[in-house]
Short mmCIF file of C-alpha atoms in Angstrom, two decimals:
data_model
loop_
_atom_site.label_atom_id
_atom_site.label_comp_id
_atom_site.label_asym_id
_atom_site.label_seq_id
_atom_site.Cartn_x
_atom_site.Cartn_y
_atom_site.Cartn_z
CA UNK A 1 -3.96 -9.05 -14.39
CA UNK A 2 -6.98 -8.05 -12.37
CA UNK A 3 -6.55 -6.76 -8.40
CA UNK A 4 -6.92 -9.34 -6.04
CA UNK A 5 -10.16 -9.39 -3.43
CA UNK A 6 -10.38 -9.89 -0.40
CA UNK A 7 -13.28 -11.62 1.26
CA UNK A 8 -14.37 -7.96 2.82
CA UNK A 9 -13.99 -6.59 -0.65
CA UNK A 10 -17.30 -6.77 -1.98
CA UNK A 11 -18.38 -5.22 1.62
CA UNK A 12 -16.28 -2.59 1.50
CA UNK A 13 -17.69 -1.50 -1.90
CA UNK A 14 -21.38 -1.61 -1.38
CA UNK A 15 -20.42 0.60 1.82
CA UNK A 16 -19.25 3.11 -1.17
CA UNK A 17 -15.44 3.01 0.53
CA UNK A 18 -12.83 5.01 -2.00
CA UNK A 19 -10.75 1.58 -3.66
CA UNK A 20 -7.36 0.96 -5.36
CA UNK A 21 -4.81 -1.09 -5.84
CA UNK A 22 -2.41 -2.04 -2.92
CA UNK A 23 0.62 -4.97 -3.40
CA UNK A 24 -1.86 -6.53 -6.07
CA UNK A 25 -5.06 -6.08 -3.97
CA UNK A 26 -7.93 -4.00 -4.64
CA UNK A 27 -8.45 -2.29 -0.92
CA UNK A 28 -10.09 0.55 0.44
CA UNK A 29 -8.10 3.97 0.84
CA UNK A 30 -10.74 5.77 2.78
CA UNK A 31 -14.94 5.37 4.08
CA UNK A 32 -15.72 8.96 5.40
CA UNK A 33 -12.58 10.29 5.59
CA UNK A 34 -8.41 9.49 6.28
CA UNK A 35 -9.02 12.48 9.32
CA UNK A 36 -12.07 11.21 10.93
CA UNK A 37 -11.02 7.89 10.37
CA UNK A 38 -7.66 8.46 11.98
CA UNK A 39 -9.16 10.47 15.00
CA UNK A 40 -11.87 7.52 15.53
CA UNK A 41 -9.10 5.32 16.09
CA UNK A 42 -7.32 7.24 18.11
CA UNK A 43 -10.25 7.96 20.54
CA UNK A 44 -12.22 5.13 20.02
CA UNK A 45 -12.15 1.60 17.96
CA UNK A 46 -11.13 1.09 14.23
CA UNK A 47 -11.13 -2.25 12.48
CA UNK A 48 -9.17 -2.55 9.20
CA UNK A 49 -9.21 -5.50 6.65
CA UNK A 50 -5.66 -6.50 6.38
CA UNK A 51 -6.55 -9.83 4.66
CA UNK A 52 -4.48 -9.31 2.09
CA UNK A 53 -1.28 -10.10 4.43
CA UNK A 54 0.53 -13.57 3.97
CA UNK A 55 0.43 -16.42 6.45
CA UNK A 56 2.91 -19.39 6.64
CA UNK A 57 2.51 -22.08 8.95
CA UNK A 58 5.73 -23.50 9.77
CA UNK A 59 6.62 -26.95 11.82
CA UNK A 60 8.36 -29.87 12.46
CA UNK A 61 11.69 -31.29 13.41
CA UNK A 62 14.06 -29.27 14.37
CA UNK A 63 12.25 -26.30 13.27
CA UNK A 64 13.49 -23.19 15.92
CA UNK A 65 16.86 -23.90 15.27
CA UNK A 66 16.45 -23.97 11.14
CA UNK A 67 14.17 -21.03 11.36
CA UNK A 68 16.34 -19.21 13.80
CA UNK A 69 18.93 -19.40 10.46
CA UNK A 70 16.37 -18.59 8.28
CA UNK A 71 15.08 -15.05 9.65
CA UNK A 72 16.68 -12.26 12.44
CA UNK A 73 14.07 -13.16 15.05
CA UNK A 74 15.23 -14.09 18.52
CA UNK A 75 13.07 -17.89 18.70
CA UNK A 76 15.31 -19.45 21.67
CA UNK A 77 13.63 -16.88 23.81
CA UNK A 78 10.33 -16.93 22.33
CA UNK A 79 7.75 -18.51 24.67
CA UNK A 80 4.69 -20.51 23.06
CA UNK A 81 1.85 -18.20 22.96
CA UNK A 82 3.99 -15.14 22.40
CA UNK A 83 4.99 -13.77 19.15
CA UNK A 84 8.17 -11.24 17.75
CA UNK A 85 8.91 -8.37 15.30
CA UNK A 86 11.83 -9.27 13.43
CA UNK A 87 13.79 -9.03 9.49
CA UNK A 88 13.84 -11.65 6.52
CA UNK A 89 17.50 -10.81 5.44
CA UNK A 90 19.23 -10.62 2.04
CA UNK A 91 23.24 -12.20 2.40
CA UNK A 92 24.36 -8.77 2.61
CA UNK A 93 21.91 -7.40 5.82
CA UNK A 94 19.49 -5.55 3.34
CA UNK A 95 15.69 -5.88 4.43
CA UNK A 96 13.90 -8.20 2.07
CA UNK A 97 10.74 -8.37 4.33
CA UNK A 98 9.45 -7.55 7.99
CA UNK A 99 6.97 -9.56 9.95
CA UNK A 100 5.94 -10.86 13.02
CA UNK A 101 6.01 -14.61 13.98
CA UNK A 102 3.82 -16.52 16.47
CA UNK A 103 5.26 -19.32 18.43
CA UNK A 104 2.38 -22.15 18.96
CA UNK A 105 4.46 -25.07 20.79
CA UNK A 106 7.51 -26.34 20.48
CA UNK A 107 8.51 -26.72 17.08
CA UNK A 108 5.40 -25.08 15.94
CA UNK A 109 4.92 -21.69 14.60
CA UNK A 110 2.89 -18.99 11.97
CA UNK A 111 4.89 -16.17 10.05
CA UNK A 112 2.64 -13.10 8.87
CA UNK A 113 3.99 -10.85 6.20
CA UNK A 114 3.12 -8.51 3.98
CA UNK A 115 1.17 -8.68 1.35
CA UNK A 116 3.65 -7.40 -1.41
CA UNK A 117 6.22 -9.40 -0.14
CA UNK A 118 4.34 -12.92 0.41
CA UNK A 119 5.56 -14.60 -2.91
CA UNK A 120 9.19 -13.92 -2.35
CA UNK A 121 9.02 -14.34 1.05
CA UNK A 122 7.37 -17.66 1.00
CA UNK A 123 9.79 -18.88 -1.85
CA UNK A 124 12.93 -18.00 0.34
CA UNK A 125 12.12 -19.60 3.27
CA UNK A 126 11.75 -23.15 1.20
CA UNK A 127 15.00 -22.61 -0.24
CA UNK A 128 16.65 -22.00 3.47
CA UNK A 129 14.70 -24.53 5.32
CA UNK A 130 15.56 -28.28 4.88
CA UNK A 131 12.86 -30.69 3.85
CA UNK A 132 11.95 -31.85 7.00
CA UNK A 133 10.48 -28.57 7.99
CA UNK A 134 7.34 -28.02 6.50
CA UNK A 135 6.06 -24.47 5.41
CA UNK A 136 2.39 -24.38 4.29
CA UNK A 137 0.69 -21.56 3.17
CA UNK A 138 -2.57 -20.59 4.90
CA UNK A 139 -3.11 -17.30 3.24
CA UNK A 140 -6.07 -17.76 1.23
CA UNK A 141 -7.92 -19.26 3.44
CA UNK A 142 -6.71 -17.03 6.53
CA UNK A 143 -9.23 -13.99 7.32
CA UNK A 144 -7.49 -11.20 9.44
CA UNK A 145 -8.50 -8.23 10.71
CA UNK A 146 -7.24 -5.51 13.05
CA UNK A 147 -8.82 -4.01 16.18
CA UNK A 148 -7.52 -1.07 16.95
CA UNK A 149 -7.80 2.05 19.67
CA UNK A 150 -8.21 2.62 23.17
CA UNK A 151 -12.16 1.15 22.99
CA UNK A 152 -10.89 -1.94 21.45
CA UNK A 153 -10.50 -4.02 24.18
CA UNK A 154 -13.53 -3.23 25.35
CA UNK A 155 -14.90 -4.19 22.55
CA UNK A 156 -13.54 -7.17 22.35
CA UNK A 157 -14.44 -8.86 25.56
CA UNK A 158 -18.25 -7.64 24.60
CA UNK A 159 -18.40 -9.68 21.01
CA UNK A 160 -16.46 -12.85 22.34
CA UNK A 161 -18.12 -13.03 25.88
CA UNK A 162 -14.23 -13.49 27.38
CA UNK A 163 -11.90 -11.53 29.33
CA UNK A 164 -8.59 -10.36 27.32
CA UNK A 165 -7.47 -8.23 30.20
CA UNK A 166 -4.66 -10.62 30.87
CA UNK A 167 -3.58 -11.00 27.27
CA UNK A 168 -0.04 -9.10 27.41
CA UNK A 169 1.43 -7.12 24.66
CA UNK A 170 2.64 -9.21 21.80
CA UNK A 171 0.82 -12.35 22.92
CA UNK A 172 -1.66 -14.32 21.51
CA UNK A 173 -4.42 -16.75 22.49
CA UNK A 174 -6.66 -19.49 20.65
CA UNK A 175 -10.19 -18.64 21.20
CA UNK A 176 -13.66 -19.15 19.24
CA UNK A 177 -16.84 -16.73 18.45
CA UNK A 178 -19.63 -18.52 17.75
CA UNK A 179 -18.02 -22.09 17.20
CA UNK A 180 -15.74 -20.13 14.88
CA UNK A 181 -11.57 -20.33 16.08
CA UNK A 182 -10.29 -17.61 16.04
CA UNK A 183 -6.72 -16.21 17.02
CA UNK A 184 -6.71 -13.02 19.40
CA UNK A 185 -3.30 -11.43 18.88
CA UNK A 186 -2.45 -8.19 20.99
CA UNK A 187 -0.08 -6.22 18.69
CA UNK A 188 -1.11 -3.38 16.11
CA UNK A 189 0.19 -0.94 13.42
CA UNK A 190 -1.52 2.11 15.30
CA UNK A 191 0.27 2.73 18.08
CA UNK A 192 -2.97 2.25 20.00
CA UNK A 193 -4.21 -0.93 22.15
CA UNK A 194 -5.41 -3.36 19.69
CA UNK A 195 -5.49 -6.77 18.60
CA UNK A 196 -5.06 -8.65 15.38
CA UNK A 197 -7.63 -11.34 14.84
CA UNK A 198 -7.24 -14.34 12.47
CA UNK A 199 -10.09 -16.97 11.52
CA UNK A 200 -11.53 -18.51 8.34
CA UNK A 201 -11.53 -16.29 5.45
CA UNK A 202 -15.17 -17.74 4.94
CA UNK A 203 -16.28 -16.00 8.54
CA UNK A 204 -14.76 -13.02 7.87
CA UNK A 205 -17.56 -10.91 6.82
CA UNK A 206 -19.73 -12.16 9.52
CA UNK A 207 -17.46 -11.20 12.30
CA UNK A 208 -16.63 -7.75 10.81
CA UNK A 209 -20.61 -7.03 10.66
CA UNK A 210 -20.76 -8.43 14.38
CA UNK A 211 -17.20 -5.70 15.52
CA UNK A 212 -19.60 -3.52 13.59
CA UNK A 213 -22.35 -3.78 16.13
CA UNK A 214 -20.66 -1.99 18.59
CA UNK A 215 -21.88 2.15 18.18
CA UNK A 216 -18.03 2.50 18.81
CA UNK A 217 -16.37 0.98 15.99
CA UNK A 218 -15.95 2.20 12.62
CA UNK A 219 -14.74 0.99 9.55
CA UNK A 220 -10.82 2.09 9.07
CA UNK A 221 -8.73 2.32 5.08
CA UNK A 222 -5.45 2.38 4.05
CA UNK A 223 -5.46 5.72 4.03
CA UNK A 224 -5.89 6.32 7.86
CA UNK A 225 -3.48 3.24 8.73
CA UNK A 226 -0.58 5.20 7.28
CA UNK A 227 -1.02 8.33 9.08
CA UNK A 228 -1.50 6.21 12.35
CA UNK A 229 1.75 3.87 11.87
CA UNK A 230 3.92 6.86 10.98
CA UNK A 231 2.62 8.97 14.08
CA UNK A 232 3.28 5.69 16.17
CA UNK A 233 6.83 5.96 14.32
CA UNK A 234 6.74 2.61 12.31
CA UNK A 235 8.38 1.83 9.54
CA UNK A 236 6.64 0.67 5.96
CA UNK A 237 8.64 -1.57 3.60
CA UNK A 238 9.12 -0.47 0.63
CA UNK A 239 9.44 3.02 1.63
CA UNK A 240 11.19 2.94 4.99
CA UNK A 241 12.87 -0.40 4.57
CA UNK A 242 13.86 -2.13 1.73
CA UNK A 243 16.69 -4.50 0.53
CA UNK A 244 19.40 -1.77 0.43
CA UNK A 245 19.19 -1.02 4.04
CA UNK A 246 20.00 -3.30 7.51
CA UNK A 247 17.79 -3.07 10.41
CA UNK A 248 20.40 -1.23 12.23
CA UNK A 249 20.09 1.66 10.03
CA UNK A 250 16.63 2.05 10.57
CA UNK A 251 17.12 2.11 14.14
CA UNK A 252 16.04 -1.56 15.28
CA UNK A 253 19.93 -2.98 15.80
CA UNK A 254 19.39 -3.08 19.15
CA UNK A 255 16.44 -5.57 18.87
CA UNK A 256 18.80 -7.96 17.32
CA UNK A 257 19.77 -10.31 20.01
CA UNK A 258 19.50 -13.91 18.58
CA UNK A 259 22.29 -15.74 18.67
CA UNK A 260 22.09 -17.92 16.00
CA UNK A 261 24.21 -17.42 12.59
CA UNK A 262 21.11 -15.97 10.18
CA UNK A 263 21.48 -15.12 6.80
CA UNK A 264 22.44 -11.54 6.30
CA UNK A 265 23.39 -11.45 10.83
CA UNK A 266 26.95 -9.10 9.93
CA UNK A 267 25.39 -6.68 7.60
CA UNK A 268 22.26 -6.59 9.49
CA UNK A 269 24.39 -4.16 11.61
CA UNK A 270 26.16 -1.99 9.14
CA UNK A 271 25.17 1.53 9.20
CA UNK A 272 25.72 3.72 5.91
CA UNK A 273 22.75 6.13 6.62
CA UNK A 274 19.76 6.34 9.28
CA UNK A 275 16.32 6.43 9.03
CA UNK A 276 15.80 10.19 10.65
CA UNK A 277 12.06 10.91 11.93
CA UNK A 278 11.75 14.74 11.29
CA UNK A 279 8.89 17.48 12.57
CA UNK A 280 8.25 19.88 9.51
CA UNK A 281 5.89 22.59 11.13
CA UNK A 282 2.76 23.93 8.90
CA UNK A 283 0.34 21.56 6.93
CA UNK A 284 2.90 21.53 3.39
CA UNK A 285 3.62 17.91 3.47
CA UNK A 286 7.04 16.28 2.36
CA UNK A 287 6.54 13.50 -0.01
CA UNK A 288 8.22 10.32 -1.05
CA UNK A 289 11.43 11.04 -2.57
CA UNK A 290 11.89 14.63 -1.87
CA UNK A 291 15.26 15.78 -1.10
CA UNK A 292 16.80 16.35 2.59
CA UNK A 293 19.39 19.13 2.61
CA UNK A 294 21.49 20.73 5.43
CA UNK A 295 20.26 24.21 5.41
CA UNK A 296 21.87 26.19 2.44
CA UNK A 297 24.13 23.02 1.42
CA UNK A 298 24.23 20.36 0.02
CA UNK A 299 21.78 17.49 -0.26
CA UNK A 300 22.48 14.22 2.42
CA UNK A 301 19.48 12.32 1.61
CA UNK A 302 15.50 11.77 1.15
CA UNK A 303 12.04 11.43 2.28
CA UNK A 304 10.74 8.06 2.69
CA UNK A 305 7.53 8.89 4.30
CA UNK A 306 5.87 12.07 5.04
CA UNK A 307 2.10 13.16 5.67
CA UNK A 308 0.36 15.29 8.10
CA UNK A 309 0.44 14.03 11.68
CA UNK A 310 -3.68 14.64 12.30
CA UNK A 311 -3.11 14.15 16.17
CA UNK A 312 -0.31 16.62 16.19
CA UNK A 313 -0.79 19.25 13.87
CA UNK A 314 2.16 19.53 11.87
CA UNK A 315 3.77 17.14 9.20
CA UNK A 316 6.47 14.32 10.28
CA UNK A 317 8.26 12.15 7.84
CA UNK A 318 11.04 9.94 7.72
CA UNK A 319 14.20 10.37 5.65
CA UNK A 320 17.51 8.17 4.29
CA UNK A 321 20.23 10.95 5.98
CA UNK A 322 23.89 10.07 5.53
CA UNK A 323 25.18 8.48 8.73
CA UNK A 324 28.00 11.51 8.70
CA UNK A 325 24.53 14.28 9.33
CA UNK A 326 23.28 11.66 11.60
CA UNK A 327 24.72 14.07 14.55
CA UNK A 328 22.75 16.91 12.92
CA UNK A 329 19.52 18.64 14.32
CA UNK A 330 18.42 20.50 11.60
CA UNK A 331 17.35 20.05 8.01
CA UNK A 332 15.50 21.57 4.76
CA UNK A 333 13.31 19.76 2.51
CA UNK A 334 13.34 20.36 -1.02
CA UNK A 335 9.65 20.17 -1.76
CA UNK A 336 8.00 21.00 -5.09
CA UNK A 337 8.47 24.98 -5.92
CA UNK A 338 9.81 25.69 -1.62
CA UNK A 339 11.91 24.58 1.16
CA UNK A 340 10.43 23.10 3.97
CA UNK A 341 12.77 23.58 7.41
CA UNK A 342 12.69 20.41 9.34
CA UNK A 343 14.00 19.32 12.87
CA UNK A 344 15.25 15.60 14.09
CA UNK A 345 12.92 14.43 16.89
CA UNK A 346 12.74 10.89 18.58
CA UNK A 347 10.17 8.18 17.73
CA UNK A 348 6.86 7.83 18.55
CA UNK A 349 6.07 11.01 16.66
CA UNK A 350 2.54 11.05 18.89
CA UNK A 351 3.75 9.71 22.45
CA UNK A 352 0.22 9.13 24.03
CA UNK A 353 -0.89 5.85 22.55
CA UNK A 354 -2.52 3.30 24.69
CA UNK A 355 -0.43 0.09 22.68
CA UNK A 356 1.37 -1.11 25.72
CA UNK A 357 -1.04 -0.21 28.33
CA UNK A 358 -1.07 -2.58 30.85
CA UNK A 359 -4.54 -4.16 31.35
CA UNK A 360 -4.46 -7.05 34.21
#
């Protein structure tokens, strides 16, 4: 079966942008470079094609309350025009996806998630919401693509002619460029102010050439949105989540507040081991599935994540540590051929980001 394309993917390879596969997509890794890329966002404006993610519209009848059983998201308290992190659950609290959804009016709202995920996640949510709820899948015709750095708003308000200034962190707002509707979202993977824009998969290349425009933006791949979200101390399912572990151990149980009876609500609080951000100083990385040890003993887990931080200078990674070494502060990594020593810090990894920055 042949990698799905996005409608930037032809775009991305006459630009000569490094490609491979991704969750069935064929995406680019990298245009001049993960570092430059990385620091360009950081200090200036990045846009990434993150078409590939799903997006189900879902409405009707009595919709927040069977949704609210459906997913971990708090929806009583979610305001139209706002939207909300939150866990699709397996019956026994294990992650099976995470997403964000956007509330549009009353019974009205638009799940994104990702792109791996999509199929699955699409199928259980008909199976756990009755008939008279309908899910639709916009996805294919859905273009979306992310702003991000401390330029982007900026940038923004230049291209659509409109002031976002009063757009609030995790809000969103139906606009138009050029006749074209188009949903301004402030959230982000980065860490950094941004905003997440969807319109019509058919406009998409147009608007990406017009965010090009702008001497401050550049072109952003996979590669560099990695480093960013695991600086900004973000989890990536199907390394840092996944169906075996709750929300709670990977440090979000304190985000759980709705009240309704979801599937998988109990074990979504069970703790067994914790996702443990660690600072390895030097430039040797720790990779996916090396071992975490207590120095000179025994092993109590492994890396989920790890890379050099490029706005740091040292590497960071996260790590499955048995919740009895949760208390401890210092670890070794079992890296190919060497040891790496490693110390428990708090998340964000890189602490000056400009993501909640407040703009009015």
């Amino acid at each position: 079966m042949s990698d799905l394309r996005t409608p930037l993917t032809s775009w991305h390879e006459a630009q000569g942008a490094k490609m491979a596969p991704f969750a069935g997509w064929l995406m680019p890794i990298q245009y001049e470079g993960i570092l430059a890329e990385h620091l360009h966002t950081r200090n200036h404006a990045g846009i990434f094609d993150i078409c590939h993610m799903g997006e189900f519209r879902i409405e009707g009848p009595g919709a927040t309350e069977a949704l609210s059983l459906a997913v971990s998201h708090n929806l009583e308290t979610l305001a139209p025009g706002k939207c909300r992190y939150g866990f699709l659950l397996n019956e026994k609290g294990g992650v099976l996806d995470d997403g964000i959804i956007y509330r549009f009016g009353p019974e009205s709202f638009m799940a994104v998630v990702n792109a791996a995920c999509a199929e699955n996640d699409l199928a259980t949510l008909r199976a756990r919401l009755p008939e008279s709820v309908k899910i639709t899948d916009i996805s294919s015709e859905t273009g979306k693509v992310d702003l991000q750095g401390p330029e982007s708003l900026d940038v923004l308000e230049k291209l659509m002619g409109q002031n976002f200034h009063d757009l609030g962190y995790f809000s969103f707002r139906e606009s138009q460029w050029q006749g074209v509707p188009v949903l301004v979202s402030r959230t982000g993977y980065t860490g950094e102010l941004g905003y997440e824009l969807y319109l019509p998969a058919s406009k998409t290349e147009d608007f990406w050439k017009a965010l090009l425009t702008d001497e401050r933006v550049k072109p952003v791949g996979l590669g560099a949105r990695d480093t960013l979200r695991l600086e900004a101390g973000l989890p990536l399912y199907g390394h840092d989540l996944d169906e075996d572990h709750s929300p709670a151990e990977a440090g979000m149980g304190r985000m759980m507040t709705s009240q309704a009876d979801y599937v998988g609500k109990k074990g979504a609080q069970v703790i067994r081991e914790v996702l443990m951000p660690l600072k390895i100083e030097g430039r040797r990385s720790a990779r996916h599935g090396d071992v975490v040890a207590l120095p000179g003993g025994d092993a109590v887990g492994r890396v989920t994540s790890g890379s050099i931080a490029p706005s740091l200078g040292y590497v960071i990674a996260f790590a499955w540590v048995d919740a009895a070494h949760a208390d401890k502060e210092n670890f070794v990594v079992r890296a190919a051929r060497t040891e790496l020593p490693a110390a428990k810090v708090d998340v964000p990894f890189y602490k000056e980001g400009t993501a909640r920055k407040k703009l009015a």
